One Martini backbone bead per residue (centre of mass of N, CA, C, O) as a GRO file, in nm:
protein
  285
    1UNK     BB    1   2.430   0.327   0.884
    2UNK     BB    2   2.340   0.353   1.196
    3UNK     BB    3   2.080   0.345   1.413
    4UNK     BB    4   2.197   0.540   1.623
    5UNK     BB    5   2.223   0.778   1.430
    6UNK     BB    6   1.921   0.806   1.359
    7UNK     BB    7   1.828   0.868   1.648
    8UNK     BB    8   1.988   1.138   1.678
    9UNK     BB    9   1.829   1.269   1.402
   10UNK     BB   10   1.549   1.268   1.488
   11UNK     BB   11   1.249   1.382   1.322
   12UNK     BB   12   0.952   1.578   1.295
   13UNK     BB   13   0.779   1.622   1.012
   14UNK     BB   14   0.605   1.848   0.851
   15UNK     BB   15   0.277   1.956   0.748
   16UNK     BB   16   0.147   2.125   0.464
   17UNK     BB   17  -0.073   2.319   0.292
   18UNK     BB   18  -0.247   2.318  -0.006
   19UNK     BB   19  -0.420   2.387  -0.261
   20UNK     BB   20  -0.732   2.336  -0.324
   21UNK     BB   21  -0.965   2.106  -0.462
   22UNK     BB   22  -1.236   2.022  -0.661
   23UNK     BB   23  -1.492   1.783  -0.655
   24UNK     BB   24  -1.649   1.579  -0.910
   25UNK     BB   25  -1.864   1.363  -1.000
   26UNK     BB   26  -1.812   1.057  -1.242
   27UNK     BB   27  -1.893   0.802  -1.092
   28UNK     BB   28  -1.904   0.434  -1.113
   29UNK     BB   29  -1.720   0.125  -1.050
   30UNK     BB   30  -1.810  -0.166  -0.992
   31UNK     BB   31  -1.868  -0.479  -0.788
   32UNK     BB   32  -1.879  -0.548  -0.436
   33UNK     BB   33  -1.862  -0.682  -0.113
   34UNK     BB   34  -1.541  -0.646   0.037
   35UNK     BB   35  -1.330  -0.428  -0.013
   36UNK     BB   36  -0.967  -0.363   0.066
   37UNK     BB   37  -0.813  -0.313  -0.219
   38UNK     BB   38  -0.606  -0.124  -0.461
   39UNK     BB   39  -0.472  -0.105  -0.808
   40UNK     BB   40  -0.278   0.096  -1.040
   41UNK     BB   41  -0.146   0.080  -1.335
   42UNK     BB   42   0.025   0.253  -1.583
   43UNK     BB   43  -0.217   0.157  -1.795
   44UNK     BB   44  -0.505   0.172  -1.614
   45UNK     BB   45  -0.545  -0.076  -1.447
   46UNK     BB   46  -0.777  -0.232  -1.221
   47UNK     BB   47  -0.723  -0.378  -0.893
   48UNK     BB   48  -0.936  -0.587  -0.685
   49UNK     BB   49  -0.982  -0.669  -0.346
   50UNK     BB   50  -1.210  -0.931  -0.216
   51UNK     BB   51  -1.292  -1.064   0.095
   52UNK     BB   52  -1.592  -1.159   0.058
   53UNK     BB   53  -1.510  -1.350  -0.218
   54UNK     BB   54  -1.212  -1.408  -0.283
   55UNK     BB   55  -1.137  -1.178  -0.509
   56UNK     BB   56  -1.010  -1.074  -0.832
   57UNK     BB   57  -1.035  -0.763  -1.017
   58UNK     BB   58  -1.042  -0.653  -1.358
   59UNK     BB   59  -1.043  -0.310  -1.466
   60UNK     BB   60  -1.137  -0.034  -1.623
   61UNK     BB   61  -1.204   0.314  -1.640
   62UNK     BB   62  -1.508   0.230  -1.754
   63UNK     BB   63  -1.590  -0.062  -1.598
   64UNK     BB   64  -1.475  -0.300  -1.732
   65UNK     BB   65  -1.477  -0.640  -1.706
   66UNK     BB   66  -1.196  -0.850  -1.773
   67UNK     BB   67  -1.141  -1.004  -1.487
   68UNK     BB   68  -1.179  -1.296  -1.266
   69UNK     BB   69  -1.065  -1.435  -0.954
   70UNK     BB   70  -1.123  -1.721  -0.733
   71UNK     BB   71  -1.201  -1.810  -0.419
   72UNK     BB   72  -1.217  -2.028  -0.181
   73UNK     BB   73  -0.878  -2.124  -0.079
   74UNK     BB   74  -0.537  -2.297  -0.152
   75UNK     BB   75  -0.505  -2.275  -0.434
   76UNK     BB   76  -0.462  -2.166  -0.724
   77UNK     BB   77  -0.636  -1.864  -0.735
   78UNK     BB   78  -0.689  -1.873  -0.432
   79UNK     BB   79  -0.853  -1.751  -0.121
   80UNK     BB   80  -0.783  -1.608   0.229
   81UNK     BB   81  -0.792  -1.300   0.253
   82UNK     BB   82  -0.740  -1.045   0.046
   83UNK     BB   83  -0.566  -0.749   0.159
   84UNK     BB   84  -0.343  -0.712  -0.077
   85UNK     BB   85  -0.247  -0.501  -0.365
   86UNK     BB   86   0.000  -0.515  -0.646
   87UNK     BB   87   0.080  -0.317  -0.940
   88UNK     BB   88   0.224  -0.352  -1.247
   89UNK     BB   89   0.271  -0.366  -1.574
   90UNK     BB   90   0.306  -0.706  -1.554
   91UNK     BB   91   0.218  -0.739  -1.241
   92UNK     BB   92   0.060  -0.926  -0.962
   93UNK     BB   93   0.017  -0.882  -0.601
   94UNK     BB   94  -0.103  -1.108  -0.339
   95UNK     BB   95  -0.222  -1.100  -0.013
   96UNK     BB   96  -0.273  -1.419   0.141
   97UNK     BB   97  -0.325  -1.420   0.453
   98UNK     BB   98  -0.443  -1.714   0.563
   99UNK     BB   99  -0.214  -1.859   0.363
  100UNK     BB  100   0.073  -1.739   0.395
  101UNK     BB  101   0.088  -1.564   0.109
  102UNK     BB  102   0.216  -1.488  -0.221
  103UNK     BB  103   0.066  -1.401  -0.524
  104UNK     BB  104   0.145  -1.444  -0.871
  105UNK     BB  105   0.073  -1.234  -1.158
  106UNK     BB  106  -0.027  -1.130  -1.435
  107UNK     BB  107  -0.199  -0.872  -1.592
  108UNK     BB  108  -0.430  -1.117  -1.659
  109UNK     BB  109  -0.442  -1.321  -1.406
  110UNK     BB  110  -0.216  -1.523  -1.438
  111UNK     BB  111  -0.061  -1.770  -1.300
  112UNK     BB  112   0.280  -1.805  -1.170
  113UNK     BB  113   0.316  -1.783  -0.840
  114UNK     BB  114   0.453  -1.849  -0.506
  115UNK     BB  115   0.502  -1.722  -0.156
  116UNK     BB  116   0.637  -1.935   0.105
  117UNK     BB  117   0.798  -1.987   0.455
  118UNK     BB  118   0.686  -2.202   0.677
  119UNK     BB  119   0.948  -2.419   0.646
  120UNK     BB  120   1.148  -2.264   0.786
  121UNK     BB  121   1.418  -2.296   1.013
  122UNK     BB  122   1.411  -1.979   1.030
  123UNK     BB  123   1.211  -1.780   1.215
  124UNK     BB  124   1.308  -1.483   1.124
  125UNK     BB  125   1.199  -1.548   0.807
  126UNK     BB  126   0.902  -1.568   0.892
  127UNK     BB  127   0.576  -1.527   0.758
  128UNK     BB  128   0.252  -1.400   0.877
  129UNK     BB  129  -0.019  -1.264   0.779
  130UNK     BB  130  -0.022  -1.101   0.517
  131UNK     BB  131  -0.118  -0.753   0.434
  132UNK     BB  132   0.129  -0.693   0.229
  133UNK     BB  133   0.281  -0.584  -0.091
  134UNK     BB  134   0.599  -0.513  -0.265
  135UNK     BB  135   0.796  -0.380  -0.545
  136UNK     BB  136   1.089  -0.301  -0.657
  137UNK     BB  137   1.301  -0.196  -0.908
  138UNK     BB  138   1.503  -0.447  -0.821
  139UNK     BB  139   1.290  -0.696  -0.724
  140UNK     BB  140   1.214  -0.659  -0.447
  141UNK     BB  141   1.035  -0.799  -0.170
  142UNK     BB  142   0.769  -0.670   0.032
  143UNK     BB  143   0.643  -0.761   0.367
  144UNK     BB  144   0.366  -0.767   0.580
  145UNK     BB  145   0.413  -0.887   0.907
  146UNK     BB  146   0.152  -0.908   1.126
  147UNK     BB  147   0.262  -1.110   1.346
  148UNK     BB  148   0.549  -0.908   1.385
  149UNK     BB  149   0.555  -0.609   1.313
  150UNK     BB  150   0.675  -0.609   0.997
  151UNK     BB  151   0.914  -0.565   0.740
  152UNK     BB  152   1.001  -0.773   0.465
  153UNK     BB  153   1.299  -0.869   0.283
  154UNK     BB  154   1.331  -0.991  -0.054
  155UNK     BB  155   1.447  -1.131  -0.311
  156UNK     BB  156   1.380  -1.258  -0.629
  157UNK     BB  157   1.446  -1.560  -0.493
  158UNK     BB  158   1.348  -1.548  -0.174
  159UNK     BB  159   1.568  -1.418  -0.005
  160UNK     BB  160   1.654  -1.318   0.288
  161UNK     BB  161   1.752  -0.988   0.417
  162UNK     BB  162   1.532  -0.817   0.605
  163UNK     BB  163   1.416  -0.614   0.877
  164UNK     BB  164   1.147  -0.372   0.937
  165UNK     BB  165   1.053  -0.240   1.239
  166UNK     BB  166   1.139  -0.381   1.470
  167UNK     BB  167   1.170  -0.399   1.813
  168UNK     BB  168   1.491  -0.291   1.769
  169UNK     BB  169   1.424   0.016   1.622
  170UNK     BB  170   1.313   0.196   1.824
  171UNK     BB  171   1.146   0.465   1.704
  172UNK     BB  172   1.099   0.262   1.437
  173UNK     BB  173   0.907   0.089   1.568
  174UNK     BB  174   0.649  -0.131   1.521
  175UNK     BB  175   0.314  -0.185   1.647
  176UNK     BB  176   0.048  -0.120   1.422
  177UNK     BB  177   0.061  -0.213   1.125
  178UNK     BB  178  -0.149  -0.171   0.846
  179UNK     BB  179   0.028  -0.038   0.603
  180UNK     BB  180   0.202  -0.017   0.277
  181UNK     BB  181   0.450   0.158   0.066
  182UNK     BB  182   0.613   0.240  -0.249
  183UNK     BB  183   0.836   0.533  -0.300
  184UNK     BB  184   1.121   0.621  -0.421
  185UNK     BB  185   1.266   0.376  -0.260
  186UNK     BB  186   1.047   0.394  -0.030
  187UNK     BB  187   0.905   0.321   0.291
  188UNK     BB  188   0.556   0.340   0.381
  189UNK     BB  189   0.416   0.351   0.716
  190UNK     BB  190   0.131   0.273   0.901
  191UNK     BB  191   0.112   0.368   1.267
  192UNK     BB  192  -0.154   0.467   1.340
  193UNK     BB  193  -0.044   0.818   1.377
  194UNK     BB  194   0.197   0.719   1.188
  195UNK     BB  195   0.464   0.802   0.954
  196UNK     BB  196   0.695   0.579   0.822
  197UNK     BB  197   1.036   0.609   0.693
  198UNK     BB  198   1.225   0.408   0.464
  199UNK     BB  199   1.473   0.258   0.332
  200UNK     BB  200   1.581  -0.018   0.140
  201UNK     BB  201   1.772  -0.098   0.412
  202UNK     BB  202   1.592  -0.013   0.685
  203UNK     BB  203   1.628   0.280   0.738
  204UNK     BB  204   1.551   0.542   0.920
  205UNK     BB  205   1.424   0.869   0.816
  206UNK     BB  206   1.110   0.925   0.904
  207UNK     BB  207   0.866   1.105   1.113
  208UNK     BB  208   0.508   1.138   1.098
  209UNK     BB  209   0.273   1.323   1.259
  210UNK     BB  210  -0.062   1.267   1.286
  211UNK     BB  211  -0.415   1.398   1.303
  212UNK     BB  212  -0.472   1.095   1.220
  213UNK     BB  213  -0.616   0.761   1.142
  214UNK     BB  214  -0.527   0.556   0.917
  215UNK     BB  215  -0.637   0.270   0.707
  216UNK     BB  216  -0.465   0.364   0.448
  217UNK     BB  217  -0.212   0.305   0.182
  218UNK     BB  218  -0.085   0.470  -0.116
  219UNK     BB  219   0.057   0.473  -0.462
  220UNK     BB  220   0.146   0.718  -0.737
  221UNK     BB  221   0.402   0.859  -0.881
  222UNK     BB  222   0.498   0.953  -0.562
  223UNK     BB  223   0.228   0.960  -0.442
  224UNK     BB  224   0.043   0.988  -0.134
  225UNK     BB  225  -0.232   0.785   0.009
  226UNK     BB  226  -0.454   0.873   0.266
  227UNK     BB  227  -0.702   0.691   0.465
  228UNK     BB  228  -1.015   0.726   0.586
  229UNK     BB  229  -1.356   0.711   0.615
  230UNK     BB  230  -1.381   1.040   0.486
  231UNK     BB  231  -1.072   1.073   0.379
  232UNK     BB  232  -0.820   1.232   0.166
  233UNK     BB  233  -0.460   1.224   0.174
  234UNK     BB  234  -0.218   1.413  -0.005
  235UNK     BB  235   0.125   1.354  -0.063
  236UNK     BB  236   0.388   1.600  -0.135
  237UNK     BB  237   0.706   1.643  -0.201
  238UNK     BB  238   0.910   1.897  -0.151
  239UNK     BB  239   1.169   2.024  -0.371
  240UNK     BB  240   1.275   2.266  -0.189
  241UNK     BB  241   1.170   2.180   0.106
  242UNK     BB  242   1.322   1.962   0.255
  243UNK     BB  243   1.117   1.756   0.479
  244UNK     BB  244   0.858   1.847   0.356
  245UNK     BB  245   0.494   1.824   0.331
  246UNK     BB  246   0.250   1.836   0.107
  247UNK     BB  247  -0.108   1.880   0.155
  248UNK     BB  248  -0.431   1.718   0.069
  249UNK     BB  249  -0.766   1.743   0.175
  250UNK     BB  250  -1.040   1.515   0.107
  251UNK     BB  251  -1.412   1.517   0.079
  252UNK     BB  252  -1.605   1.316  -0.048
  253UNK     BB  253  -1.925   1.256  -0.194
  254UNK     BB  254  -1.998   1.036   0.067
  255UNK     BB  255  -2.171   0.786   0.284
  256UNK     BB  256  -1.937   0.600   0.261
  257UNK     BB  257  -1.673   0.416   0.321
  258UNK     BB  258  -1.336   0.450   0.303
  259UNK     BB  259  -1.060   0.242   0.184
  260UNK     BB  260  -0.935   0.381  -0.085
  261UNK     BB  261  -0.678   0.568  -0.290
  262UNK     BB  262  -0.639   0.721  -0.629
  263UNK     BB  263  -0.448   0.871  -0.891
  264UNK     BB  264  -0.562   0.917  -1.247
  265UNK     BB  265  -0.574   1.128  -1.488
  266UNK     BB  266  -0.721   1.360  -1.306
  267UNK     BB  267  -0.833   1.132  -1.116
  268UNK     BB  268  -1.032   1.011  -0.849
  269UNK     BB  269  -1.002   0.699  -0.679
  270UNK     BB  270  -1.259   0.548  -0.474
  271UNK     BB  271  -1.268   0.303  -0.237
  272UNK     BB  272  -1.511   0.080  -0.157
  273UNK     BB  273  -1.674  -0.202  -0.072
  274UNK     BB  274  -1.870  -0.177  -0.354
  275UNK     BB  275  -1.684   0.052  -0.506
  276UNK     BB  276  -1.572   0.285  -0.755
  277UNK     BB  277  -1.509   0.617  -0.721
  278UNK     BB  278  -1.540   0.902  -0.940
  279UNK     BB  279  -1.328   1.200  -0.984
  280UNK     BB  280  -1.295   1.532  -1.055
  281UNK     BB  281  -1.067   1.783  -1.102
  282UNK     BB  282  -1.097   2.121  -0.966
  283UNK     BB  283  -1.030   2.432  -0.957
  284UNK     BB  284  -1.074   2.719  -0.756
  285UNK     BB  285  -1.028   2.937  -0.998
   0.00000   0.00000   0.00000
């Protein structure tokens, strides 16, 4: 389907509120210098990227540090500003921003490989200063090319497929993309106070105008987590009224800035620069 067709049917989809839940503090885990993002894999292991120490830490939900790797550098398992991390059951992907590469690790943070295409003869396929990455169920890797304000798609062999949200994408063009995530085979990108949704082929699907400017976005099992400095907004797509999104906004009891957030096993995990804060969900009823 052509981009022109998508522009003709472009709509701004509303967000409506769902019943709120009460959070109660359940402690904190980890200790970091300047954490930038985290990811929880389906087995419940938490991986945290710390740009202050250029380290990646693996911890469990009890706070036990299982392994950490890193330090400043450009060799294997070293980093220069790890800004984004994405974990699956078997692998961990780290956007090593200033080294212009994505590093791949197994679930135990053993180095597997890296992907960088700085030497490509075709400039349109080159990414620089990657701010985040994610992998689809089909094995395709998506990278936020912050130097060119676009999401790039490569297949599992590293062959360039397409660019998403480039300058020629009309209303779906990205201007200042901060971060992105993949959920249900769709790409969700925060761009100032807009949430743009694309399908896996790069076609624009929806634009949601937000009443706040999120600093991060994450996802787990189909739920989308948007964070600003003081709040967490959870988006759940309504299965009856398609096109609308139910949302719940939560303000955790913390005086420090929120960096990222995810829910796992009825607990909300809130990343700050220094630790992961853990909260229990309790119904209002």
